[in-house]
Each structure stands twice: as structure tokens, then as C-alpha cells.
Coordinates of C-alpha atoms in Angstrom, one line a residue:
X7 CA 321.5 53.3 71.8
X8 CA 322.1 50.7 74.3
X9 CA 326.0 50.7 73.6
X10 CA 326.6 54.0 74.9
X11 CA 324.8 53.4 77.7
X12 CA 326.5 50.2 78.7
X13 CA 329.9 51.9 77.8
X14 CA 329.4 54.8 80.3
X15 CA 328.0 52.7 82.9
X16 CA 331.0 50.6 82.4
X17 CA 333.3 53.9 83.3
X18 CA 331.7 54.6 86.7
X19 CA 332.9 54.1 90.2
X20 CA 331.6 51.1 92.1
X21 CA 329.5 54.0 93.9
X22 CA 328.7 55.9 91.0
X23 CA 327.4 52.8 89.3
X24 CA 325.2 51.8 91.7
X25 CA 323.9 55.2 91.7
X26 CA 323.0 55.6 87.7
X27 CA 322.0 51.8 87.5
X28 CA 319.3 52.6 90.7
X29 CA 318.5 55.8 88.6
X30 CA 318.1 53.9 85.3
X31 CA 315.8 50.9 87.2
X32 CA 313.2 53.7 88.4
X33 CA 313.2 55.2 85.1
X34 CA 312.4 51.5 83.3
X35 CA 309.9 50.5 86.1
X36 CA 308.0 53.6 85.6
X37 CA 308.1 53.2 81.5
X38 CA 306.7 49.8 82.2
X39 CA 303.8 50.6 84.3
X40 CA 302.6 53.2 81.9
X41 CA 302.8 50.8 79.5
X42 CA 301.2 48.4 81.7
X43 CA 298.5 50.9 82.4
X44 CA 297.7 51.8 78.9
X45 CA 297.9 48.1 77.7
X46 CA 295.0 47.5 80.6
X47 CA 292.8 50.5 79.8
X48 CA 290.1 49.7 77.9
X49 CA 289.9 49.4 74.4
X50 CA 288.4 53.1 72.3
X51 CA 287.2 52.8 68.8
X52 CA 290.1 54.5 67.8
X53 CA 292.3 51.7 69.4
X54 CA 290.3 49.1 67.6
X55 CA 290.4 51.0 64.4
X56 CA 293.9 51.5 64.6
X57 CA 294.5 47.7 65.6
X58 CA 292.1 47.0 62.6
X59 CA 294.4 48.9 60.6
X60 CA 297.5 46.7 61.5
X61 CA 296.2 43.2 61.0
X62 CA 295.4 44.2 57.5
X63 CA 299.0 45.2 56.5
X64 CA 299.8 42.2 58.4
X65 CA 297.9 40.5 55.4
X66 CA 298.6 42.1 53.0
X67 CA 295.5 43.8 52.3

């Protein structure tokens, strides 16, 4: 997924570049506060349940 990415970016004007790579930083900054967001919202029963769930497979239970 990356590759492509990389390989088009690579293909751009100076101009253009700086265009898609400004584009692409607004697009990861606002991925990360969401996930930021979420990660800082407390915790439901189905989070805990679901968090439950994952520490037993990590087990092996």
C-alpha cells in the first residue's frame, strides 16, 4: 500500500509534490487525532469486554 504511494509521489513536480504531500499530512494528522480522541474517551463495558476478550487469546485461553 505504501509503495504506490511513494512511487507516485515520486513522479510529481516539485510543485505538485509539495501539494499531495501537504494534502496527505492533513489527511494523517486528522486519522491521528481521532485515534487520539477515541484512545482518551473513556472506557464502555463493551471496550473492556472486548479488551477482556484479547488478553485471553493473548494467553492462550
Amino acid at each position: 500500500m505504501l509503495e504506490p504511494l511513494l512511487q507516485h509521489l515520486s513522479d510529481l513536480s516539485s510543485s505538485e509534490f509539495y501539494t499531495e504531500l501537504n494534502a496527505w499530512k492533513e489527511t494523517v494528522d486528522d486519522g491521528l487525532c481521532r485515534a487520539g480522541s477515541k484512545a482518551r474517551a473513556p472506557a464502555t463495558n463493551d471496550d473492556k469486554d472486548e479488551i477482556d476478550e484479547v488478553n485471553a487469546e493473548a494467553i492462550g485461553e
